[in-house]
PDB file of N, CA and C in Angstrom:
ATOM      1  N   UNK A   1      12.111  -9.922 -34.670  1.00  0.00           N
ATOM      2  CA  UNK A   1      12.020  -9.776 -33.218  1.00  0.00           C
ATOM      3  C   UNK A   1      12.114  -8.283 -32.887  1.00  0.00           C
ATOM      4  N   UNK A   2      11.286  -7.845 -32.360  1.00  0.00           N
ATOM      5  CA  UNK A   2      11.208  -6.338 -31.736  1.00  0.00           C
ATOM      6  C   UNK A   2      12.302  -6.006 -30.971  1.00  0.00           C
ATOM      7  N   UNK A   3      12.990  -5.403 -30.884  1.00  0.00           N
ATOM      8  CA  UNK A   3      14.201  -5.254 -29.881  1.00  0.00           C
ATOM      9  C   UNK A   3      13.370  -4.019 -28.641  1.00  0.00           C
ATOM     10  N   UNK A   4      14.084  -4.328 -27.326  1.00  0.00           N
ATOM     11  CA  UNK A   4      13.423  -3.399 -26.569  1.00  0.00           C
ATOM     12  C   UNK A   4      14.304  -2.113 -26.434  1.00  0.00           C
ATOM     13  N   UNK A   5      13.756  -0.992 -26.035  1.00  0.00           N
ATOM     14  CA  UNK A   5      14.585   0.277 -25.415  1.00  0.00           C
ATOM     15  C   UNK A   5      15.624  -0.156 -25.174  1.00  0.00           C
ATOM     16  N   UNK A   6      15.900  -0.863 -23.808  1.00  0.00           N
ATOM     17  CA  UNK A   6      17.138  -0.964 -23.011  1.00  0.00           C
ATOM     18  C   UNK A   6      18.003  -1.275 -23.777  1.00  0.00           C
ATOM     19  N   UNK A   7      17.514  -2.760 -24.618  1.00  0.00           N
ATOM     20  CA  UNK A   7      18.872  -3.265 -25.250  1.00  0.00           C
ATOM     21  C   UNK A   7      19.058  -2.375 -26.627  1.00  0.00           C
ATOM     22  N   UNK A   8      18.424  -1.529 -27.502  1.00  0.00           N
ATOM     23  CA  UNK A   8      18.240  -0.315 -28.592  1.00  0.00           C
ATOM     24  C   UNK A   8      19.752   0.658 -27.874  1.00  0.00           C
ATOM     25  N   UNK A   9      19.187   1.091 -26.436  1.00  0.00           N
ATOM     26  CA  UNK A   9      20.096   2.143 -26.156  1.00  0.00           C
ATOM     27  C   UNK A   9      21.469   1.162 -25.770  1.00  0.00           C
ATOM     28  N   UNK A  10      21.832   0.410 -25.281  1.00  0.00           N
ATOM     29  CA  UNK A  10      23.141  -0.496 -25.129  1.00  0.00           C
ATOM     30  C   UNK A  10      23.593  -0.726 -26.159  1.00  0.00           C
ATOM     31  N   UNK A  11      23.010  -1.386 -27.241  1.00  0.00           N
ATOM     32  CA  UNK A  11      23.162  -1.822 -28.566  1.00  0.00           C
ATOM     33  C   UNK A  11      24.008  -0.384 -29.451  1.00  0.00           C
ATOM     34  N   UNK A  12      23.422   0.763 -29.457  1.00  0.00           N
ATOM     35  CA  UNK A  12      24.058   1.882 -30.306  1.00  0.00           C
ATOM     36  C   UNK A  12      25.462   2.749 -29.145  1.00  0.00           C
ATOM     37  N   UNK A  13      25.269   2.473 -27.868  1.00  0.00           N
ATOM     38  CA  UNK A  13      26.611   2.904 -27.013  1.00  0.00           C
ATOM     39  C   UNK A  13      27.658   2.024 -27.828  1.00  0.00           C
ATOM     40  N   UNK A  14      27.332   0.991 -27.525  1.00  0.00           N
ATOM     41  CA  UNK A  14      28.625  -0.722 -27.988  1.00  0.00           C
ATOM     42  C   UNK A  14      28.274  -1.107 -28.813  1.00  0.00           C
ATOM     43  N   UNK A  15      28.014  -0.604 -30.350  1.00  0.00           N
ATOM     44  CA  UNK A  15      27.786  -1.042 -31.397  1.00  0.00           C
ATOM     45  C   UNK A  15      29.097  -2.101 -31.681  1.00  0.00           C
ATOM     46  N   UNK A  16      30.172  -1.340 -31.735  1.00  0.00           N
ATOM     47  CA  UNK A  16      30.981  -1.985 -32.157  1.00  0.00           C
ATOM     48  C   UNK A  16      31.636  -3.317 -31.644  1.00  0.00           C
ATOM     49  N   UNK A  17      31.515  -3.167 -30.038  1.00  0.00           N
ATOM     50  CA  UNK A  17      32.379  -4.064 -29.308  1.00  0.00           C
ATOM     51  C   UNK A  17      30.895  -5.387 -29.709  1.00  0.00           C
ATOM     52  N   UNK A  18      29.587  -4.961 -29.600  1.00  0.00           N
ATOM     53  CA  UNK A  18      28.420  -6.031 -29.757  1.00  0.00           C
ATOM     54  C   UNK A  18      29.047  -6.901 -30.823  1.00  0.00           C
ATOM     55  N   UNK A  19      28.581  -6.115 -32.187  1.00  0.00           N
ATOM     56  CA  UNK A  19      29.074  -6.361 -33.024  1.00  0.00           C
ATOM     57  C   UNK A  19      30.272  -7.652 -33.274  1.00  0.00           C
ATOM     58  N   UNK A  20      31.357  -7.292 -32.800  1.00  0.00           N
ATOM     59  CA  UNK A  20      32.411  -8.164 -32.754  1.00  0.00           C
ATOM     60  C   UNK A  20      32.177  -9.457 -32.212  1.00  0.00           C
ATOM     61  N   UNK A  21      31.241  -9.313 -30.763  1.00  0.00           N
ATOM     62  CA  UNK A  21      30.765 -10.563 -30.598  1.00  0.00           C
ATOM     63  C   UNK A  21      30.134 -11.416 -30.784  1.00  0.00           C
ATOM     64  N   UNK A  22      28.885 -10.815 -31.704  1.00  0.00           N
ATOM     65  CA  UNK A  22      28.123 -11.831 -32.172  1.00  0.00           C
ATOM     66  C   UNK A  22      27.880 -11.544 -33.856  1.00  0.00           C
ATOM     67  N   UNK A  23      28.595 -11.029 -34.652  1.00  0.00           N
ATOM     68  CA  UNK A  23      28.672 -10.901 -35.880  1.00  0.00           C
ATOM     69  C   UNK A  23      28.137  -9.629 -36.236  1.00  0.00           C
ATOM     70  N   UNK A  24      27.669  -9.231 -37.662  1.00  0.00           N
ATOM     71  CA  UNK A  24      26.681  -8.349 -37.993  1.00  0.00           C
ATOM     72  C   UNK A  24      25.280  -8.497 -37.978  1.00  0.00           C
ATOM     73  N   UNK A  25      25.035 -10.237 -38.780  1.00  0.00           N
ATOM     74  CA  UNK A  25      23.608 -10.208 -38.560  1.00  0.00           C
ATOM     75  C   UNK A  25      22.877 -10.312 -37.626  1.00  0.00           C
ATOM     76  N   UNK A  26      23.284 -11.394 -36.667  1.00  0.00           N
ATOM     77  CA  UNK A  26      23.274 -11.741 -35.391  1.00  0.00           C
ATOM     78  C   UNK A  26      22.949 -10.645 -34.030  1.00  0.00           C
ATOM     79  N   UNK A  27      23.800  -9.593 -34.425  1.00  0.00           N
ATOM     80  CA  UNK A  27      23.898  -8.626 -33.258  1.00  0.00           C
ATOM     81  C   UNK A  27      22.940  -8.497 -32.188  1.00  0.00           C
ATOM     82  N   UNK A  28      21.562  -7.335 -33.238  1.00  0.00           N
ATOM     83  CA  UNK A  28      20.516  -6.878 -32.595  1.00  0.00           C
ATOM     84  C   UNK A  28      19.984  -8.474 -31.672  1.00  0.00           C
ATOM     85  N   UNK A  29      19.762  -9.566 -32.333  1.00  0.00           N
ATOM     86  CA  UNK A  29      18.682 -10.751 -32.133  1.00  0.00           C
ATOM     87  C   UNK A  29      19.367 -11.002 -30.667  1.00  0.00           C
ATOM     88  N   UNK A  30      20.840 -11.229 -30.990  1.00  0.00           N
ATOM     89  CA  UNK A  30      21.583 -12.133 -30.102  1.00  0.00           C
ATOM     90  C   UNK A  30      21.423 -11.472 -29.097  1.00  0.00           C
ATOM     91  N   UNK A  31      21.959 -10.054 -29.265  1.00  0.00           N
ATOM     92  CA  UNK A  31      21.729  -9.113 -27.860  1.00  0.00           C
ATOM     93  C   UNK A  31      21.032  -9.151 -26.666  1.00  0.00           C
ATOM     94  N   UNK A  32      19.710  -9.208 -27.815  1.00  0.00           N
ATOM     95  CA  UNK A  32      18.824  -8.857 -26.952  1.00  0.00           C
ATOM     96  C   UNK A  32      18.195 -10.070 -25.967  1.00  0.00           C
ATOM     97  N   UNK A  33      18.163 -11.083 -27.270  1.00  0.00           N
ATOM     98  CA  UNK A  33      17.898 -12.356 -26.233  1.00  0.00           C
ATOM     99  C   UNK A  33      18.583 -12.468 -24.979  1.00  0.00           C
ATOM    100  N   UNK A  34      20.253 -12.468 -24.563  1.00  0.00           N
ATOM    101  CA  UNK A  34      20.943 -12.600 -23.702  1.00  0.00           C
ATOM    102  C   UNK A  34      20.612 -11.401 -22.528  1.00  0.00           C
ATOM    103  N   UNK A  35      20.193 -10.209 -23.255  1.00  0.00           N
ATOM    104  CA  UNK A  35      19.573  -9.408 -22.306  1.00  0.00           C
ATOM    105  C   UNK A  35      18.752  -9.765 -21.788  1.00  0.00           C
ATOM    106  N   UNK A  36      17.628 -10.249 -22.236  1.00  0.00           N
ATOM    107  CA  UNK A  36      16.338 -10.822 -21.667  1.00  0.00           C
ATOM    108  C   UNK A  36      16.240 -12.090 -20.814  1.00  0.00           C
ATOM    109  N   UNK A  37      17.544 -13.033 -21.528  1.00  0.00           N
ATOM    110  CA  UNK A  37      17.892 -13.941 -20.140  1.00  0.00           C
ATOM    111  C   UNK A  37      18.666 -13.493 -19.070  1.00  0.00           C
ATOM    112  N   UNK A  38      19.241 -12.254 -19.156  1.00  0.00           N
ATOM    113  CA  UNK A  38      20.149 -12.303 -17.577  1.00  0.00           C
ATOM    114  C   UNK A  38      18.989 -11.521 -16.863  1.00  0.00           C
ATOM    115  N   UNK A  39      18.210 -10.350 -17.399  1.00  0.00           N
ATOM    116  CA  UNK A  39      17.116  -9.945 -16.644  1.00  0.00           C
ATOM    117  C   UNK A  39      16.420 -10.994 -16.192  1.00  0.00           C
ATOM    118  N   UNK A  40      16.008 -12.178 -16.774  1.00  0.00           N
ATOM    119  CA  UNK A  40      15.013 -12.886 -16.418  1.00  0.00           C
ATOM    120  C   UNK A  40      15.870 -14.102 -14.997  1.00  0.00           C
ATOM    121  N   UNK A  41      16.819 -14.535 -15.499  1.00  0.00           N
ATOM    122  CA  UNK A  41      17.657 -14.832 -14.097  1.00  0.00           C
ATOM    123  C   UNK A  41      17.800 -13.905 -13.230  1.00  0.00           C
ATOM    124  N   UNK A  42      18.160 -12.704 -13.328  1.00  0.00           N
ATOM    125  CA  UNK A  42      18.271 -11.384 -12.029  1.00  0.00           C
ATOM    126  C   UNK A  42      16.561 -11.342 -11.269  1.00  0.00           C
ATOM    127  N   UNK A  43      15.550 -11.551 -12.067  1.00  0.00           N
ATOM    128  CA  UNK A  43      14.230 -11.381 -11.655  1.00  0.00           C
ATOM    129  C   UNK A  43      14.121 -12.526 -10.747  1.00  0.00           C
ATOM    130  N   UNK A  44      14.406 -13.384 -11.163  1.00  0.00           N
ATOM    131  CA  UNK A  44      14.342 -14.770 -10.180  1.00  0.00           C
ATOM    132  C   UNK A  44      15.268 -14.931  -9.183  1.00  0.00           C
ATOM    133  N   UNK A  45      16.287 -14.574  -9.364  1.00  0.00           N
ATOM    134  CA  UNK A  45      17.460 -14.742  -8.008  1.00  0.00           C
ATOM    135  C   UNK A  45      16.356 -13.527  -7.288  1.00  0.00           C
ATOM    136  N   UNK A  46      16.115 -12.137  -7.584  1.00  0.00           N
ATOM    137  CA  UNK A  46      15.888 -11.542  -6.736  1.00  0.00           C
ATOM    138  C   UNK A  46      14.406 -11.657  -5.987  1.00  0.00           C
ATOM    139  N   UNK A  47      13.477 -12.610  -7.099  1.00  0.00           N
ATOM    140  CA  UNK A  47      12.574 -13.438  -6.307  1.00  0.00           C
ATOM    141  C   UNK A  47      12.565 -14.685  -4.922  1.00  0.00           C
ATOM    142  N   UNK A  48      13.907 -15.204  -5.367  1.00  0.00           N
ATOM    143  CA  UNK A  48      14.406 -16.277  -4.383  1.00  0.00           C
ATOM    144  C   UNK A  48      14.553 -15.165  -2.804  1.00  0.00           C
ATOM    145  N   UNK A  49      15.125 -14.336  -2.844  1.00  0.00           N
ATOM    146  CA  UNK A  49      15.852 -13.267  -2.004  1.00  0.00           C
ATOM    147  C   UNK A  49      14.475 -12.612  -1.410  1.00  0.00           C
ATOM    148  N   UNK A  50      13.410 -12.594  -2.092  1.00  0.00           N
ATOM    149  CA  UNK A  50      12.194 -12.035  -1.450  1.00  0.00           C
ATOM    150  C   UNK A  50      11.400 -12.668  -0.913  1.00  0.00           C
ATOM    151  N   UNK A  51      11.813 -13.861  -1.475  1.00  0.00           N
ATOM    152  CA  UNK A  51      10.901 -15.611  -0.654  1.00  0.00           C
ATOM    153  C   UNK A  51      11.672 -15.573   0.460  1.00  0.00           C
ATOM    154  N   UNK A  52      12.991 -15.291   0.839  1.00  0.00           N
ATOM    155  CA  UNK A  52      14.176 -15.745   1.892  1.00  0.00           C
ATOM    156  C   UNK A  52      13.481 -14.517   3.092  1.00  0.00           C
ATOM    157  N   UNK A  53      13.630 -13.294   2.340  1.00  0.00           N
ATOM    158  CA  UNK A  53      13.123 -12.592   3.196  1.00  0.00           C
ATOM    159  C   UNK A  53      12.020 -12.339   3.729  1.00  0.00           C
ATOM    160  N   UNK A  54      11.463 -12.856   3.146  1.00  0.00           N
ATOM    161  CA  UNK A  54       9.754 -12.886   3.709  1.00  0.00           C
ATOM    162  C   UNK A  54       9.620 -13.710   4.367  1.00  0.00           C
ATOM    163  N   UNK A  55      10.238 -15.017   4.610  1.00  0.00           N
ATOM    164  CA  UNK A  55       9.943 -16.109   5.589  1.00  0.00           C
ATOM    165  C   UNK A  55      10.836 -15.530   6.799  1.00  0.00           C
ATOM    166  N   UNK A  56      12.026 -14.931   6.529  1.00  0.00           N
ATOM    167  CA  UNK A  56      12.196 -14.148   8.263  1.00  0.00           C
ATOM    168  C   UNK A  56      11.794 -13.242   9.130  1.00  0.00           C
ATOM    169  N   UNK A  57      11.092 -12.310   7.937  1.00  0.00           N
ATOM    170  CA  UNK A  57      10.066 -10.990   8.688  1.00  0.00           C
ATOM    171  C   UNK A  57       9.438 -11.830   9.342  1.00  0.00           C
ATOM    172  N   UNK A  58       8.341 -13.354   8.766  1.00  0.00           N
ATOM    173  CA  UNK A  58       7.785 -13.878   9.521  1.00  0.00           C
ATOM    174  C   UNK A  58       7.901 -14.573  10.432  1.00  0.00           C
ATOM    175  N   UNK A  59       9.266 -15.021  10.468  1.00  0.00           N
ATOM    176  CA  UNK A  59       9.547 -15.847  11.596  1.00  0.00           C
ATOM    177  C   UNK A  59       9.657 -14.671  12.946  1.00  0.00           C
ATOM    178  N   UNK A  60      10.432 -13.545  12.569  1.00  0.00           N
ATOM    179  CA  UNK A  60      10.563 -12.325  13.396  1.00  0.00           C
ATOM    180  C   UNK A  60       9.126 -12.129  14.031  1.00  0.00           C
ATOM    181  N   UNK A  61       8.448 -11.704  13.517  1.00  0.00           N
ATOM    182  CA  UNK A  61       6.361 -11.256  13.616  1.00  0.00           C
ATOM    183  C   UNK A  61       6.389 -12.283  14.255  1.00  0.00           C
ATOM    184  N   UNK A  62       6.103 -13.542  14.366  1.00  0.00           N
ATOM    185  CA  UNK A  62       5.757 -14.601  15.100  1.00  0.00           C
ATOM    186  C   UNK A  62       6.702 -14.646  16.442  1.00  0.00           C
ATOM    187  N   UNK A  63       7.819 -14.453  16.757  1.00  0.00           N
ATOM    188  CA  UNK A  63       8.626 -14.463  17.656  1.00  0.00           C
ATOM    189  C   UNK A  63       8.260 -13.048  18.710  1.00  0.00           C
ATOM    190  N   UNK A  64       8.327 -12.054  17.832  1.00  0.00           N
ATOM    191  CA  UNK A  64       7.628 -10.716  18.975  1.00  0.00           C
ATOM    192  C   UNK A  64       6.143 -10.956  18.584  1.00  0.00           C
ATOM    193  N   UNK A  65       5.431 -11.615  18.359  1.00  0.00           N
ATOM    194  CA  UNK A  65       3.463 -11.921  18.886  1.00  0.00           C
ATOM    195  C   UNK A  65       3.953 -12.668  19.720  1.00  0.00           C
ATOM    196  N   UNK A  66       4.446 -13.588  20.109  1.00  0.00           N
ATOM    197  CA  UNK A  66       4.987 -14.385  21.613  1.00  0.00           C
ATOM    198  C   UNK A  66       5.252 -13.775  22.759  1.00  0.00           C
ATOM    199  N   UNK A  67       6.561 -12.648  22.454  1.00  0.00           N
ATOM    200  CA  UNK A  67       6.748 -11.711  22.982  1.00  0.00           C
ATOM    201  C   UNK A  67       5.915 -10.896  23.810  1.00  0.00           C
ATOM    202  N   UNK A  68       5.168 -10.175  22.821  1.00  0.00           N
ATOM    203  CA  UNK A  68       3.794  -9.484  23.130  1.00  0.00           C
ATOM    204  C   UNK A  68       3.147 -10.074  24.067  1.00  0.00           C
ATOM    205  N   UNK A  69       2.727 -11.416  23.322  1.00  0.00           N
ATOM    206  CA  UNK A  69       1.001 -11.953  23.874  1.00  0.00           C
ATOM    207  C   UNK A  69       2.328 -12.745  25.886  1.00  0.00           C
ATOM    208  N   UNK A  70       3.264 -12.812  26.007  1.00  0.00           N
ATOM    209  CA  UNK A  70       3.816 -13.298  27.443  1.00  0.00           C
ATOM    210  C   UNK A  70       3.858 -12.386  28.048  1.00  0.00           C
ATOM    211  N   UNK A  71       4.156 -11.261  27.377  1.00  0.00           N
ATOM    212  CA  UNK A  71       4.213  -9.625  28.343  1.00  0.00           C
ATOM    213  C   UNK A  71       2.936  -9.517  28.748  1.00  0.00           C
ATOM    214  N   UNK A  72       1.896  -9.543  28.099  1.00  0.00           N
ATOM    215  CA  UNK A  72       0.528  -9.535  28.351  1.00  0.00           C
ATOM    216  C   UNK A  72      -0.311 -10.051  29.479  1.00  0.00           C
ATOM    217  N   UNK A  73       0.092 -11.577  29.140  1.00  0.00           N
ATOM    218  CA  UNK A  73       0.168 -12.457  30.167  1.00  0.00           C
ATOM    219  C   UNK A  73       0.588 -12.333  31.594  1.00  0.00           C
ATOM    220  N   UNK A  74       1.491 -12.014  31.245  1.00  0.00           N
ATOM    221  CA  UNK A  74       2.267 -11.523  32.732  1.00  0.00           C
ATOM    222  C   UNK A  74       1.998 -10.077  33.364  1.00  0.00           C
ATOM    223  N   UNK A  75       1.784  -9.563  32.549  1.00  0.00           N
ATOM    224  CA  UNK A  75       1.428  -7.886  32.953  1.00  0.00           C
ATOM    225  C   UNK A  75      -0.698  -8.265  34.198  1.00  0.00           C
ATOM    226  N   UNK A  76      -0.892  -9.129  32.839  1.00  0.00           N
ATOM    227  CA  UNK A  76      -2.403  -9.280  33.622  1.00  0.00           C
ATOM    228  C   UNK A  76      -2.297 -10.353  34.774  1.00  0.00           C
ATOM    229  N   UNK A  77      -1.599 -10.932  34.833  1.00  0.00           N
ATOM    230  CA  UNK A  77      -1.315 -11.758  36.565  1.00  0.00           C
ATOM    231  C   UNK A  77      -1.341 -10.988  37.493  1.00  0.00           C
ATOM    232  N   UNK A  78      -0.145 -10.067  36.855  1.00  0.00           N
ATOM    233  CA  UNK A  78       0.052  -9.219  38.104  1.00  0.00           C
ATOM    234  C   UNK A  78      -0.639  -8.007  38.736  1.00  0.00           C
ATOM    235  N   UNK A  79      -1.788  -7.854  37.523  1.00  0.00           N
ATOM    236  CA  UNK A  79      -2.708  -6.783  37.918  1.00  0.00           C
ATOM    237  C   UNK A  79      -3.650  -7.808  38.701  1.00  0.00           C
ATOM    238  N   UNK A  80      -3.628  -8.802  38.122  1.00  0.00           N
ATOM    239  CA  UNK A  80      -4.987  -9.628  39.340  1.00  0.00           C
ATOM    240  C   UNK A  80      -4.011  -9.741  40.844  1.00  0.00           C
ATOM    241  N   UNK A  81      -3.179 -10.341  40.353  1.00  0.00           N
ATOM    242  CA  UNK A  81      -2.371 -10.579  41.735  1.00  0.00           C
ATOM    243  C   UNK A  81      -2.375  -9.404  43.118  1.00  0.00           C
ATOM    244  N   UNK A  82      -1.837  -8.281  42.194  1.00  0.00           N
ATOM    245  CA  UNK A  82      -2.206  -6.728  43.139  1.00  0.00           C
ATOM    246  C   UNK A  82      -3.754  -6.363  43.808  1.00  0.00           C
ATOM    247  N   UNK A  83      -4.826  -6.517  42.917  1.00  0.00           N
ATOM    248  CA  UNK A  83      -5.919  -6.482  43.542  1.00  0.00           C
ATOM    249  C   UNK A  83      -6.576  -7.856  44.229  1.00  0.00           C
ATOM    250  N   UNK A  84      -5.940  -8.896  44.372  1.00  0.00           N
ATOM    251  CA  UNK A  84      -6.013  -9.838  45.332  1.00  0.00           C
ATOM    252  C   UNK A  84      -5.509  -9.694  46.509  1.00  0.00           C
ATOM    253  N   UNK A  85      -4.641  -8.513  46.785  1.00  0.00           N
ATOM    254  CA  UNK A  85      -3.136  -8.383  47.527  1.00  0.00           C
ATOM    255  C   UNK A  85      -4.763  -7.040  48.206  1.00  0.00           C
ATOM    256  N   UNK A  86      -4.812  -6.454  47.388  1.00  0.00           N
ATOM    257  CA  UNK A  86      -5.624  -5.221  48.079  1.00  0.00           C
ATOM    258  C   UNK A  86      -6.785  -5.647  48.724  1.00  0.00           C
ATOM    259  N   UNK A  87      -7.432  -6.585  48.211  1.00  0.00           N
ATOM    260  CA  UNK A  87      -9.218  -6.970  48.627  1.00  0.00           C
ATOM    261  C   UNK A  87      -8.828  -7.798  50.086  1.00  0.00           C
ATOM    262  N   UNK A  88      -7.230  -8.436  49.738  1.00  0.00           N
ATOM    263  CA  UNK A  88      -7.398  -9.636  51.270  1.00  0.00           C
ATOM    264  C   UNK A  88      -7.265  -8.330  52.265  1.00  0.00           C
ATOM    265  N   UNK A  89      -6.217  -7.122  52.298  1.00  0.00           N
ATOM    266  CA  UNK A  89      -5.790  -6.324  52.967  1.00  0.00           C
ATOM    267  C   UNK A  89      -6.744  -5.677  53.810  1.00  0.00           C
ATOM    268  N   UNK A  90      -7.813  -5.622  52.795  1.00  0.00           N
ATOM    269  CA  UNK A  90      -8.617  -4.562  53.224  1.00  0.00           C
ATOM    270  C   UNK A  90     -10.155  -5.070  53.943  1.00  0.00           C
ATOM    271  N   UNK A  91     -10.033  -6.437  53.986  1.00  0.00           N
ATOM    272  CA  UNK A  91     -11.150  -7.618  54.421  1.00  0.00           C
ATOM    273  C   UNK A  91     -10.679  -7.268  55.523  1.00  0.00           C
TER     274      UNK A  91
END
């Protein structure tokens, strides 16, 4: 099994304490596997967390386009309303 960088440079800091935990032969293999599963759980929790957050930006975006498009709404009433107000005035 190829060992990667990350766990190469962890592996020779904590040779010893590794070592102790998972034997001599064991070390490098064991290491690294457990490295590669907590990265691969950290990748996914922090995928869950980007699914979470992405459905509230959108709920947010959808809540101010409402926003927007009623201001709009209302802004253009009242411009008709004013030049209804001017044309009767001036009849």
């Amino acid at each position: 099994m190829e060992v990667c960088f990350y766990c190469k440079e962890i592996i020779q800091e904590n040779s010893a304490f590794i070592t102790d935990l998972f034997g001599e032969n064991d070390c490098l293999k064991k290491y690294h596997v457990d490295c590669h599963q907590e990265r691969t759980n950290i990748y996914k929790y922090n995928e869950k967390l980007n699914e979470v957050e992405v459905k509230n930006v959108t709920k947010k975006a959808k809540l101010v386009n409402i926003i927007y498009i009623s201001l709009a709404i209302i802004f253009f009433i009242e411009i008709i309303s004013i030049v209804i107000i001017l044309v009767l005035k001036h009849s």
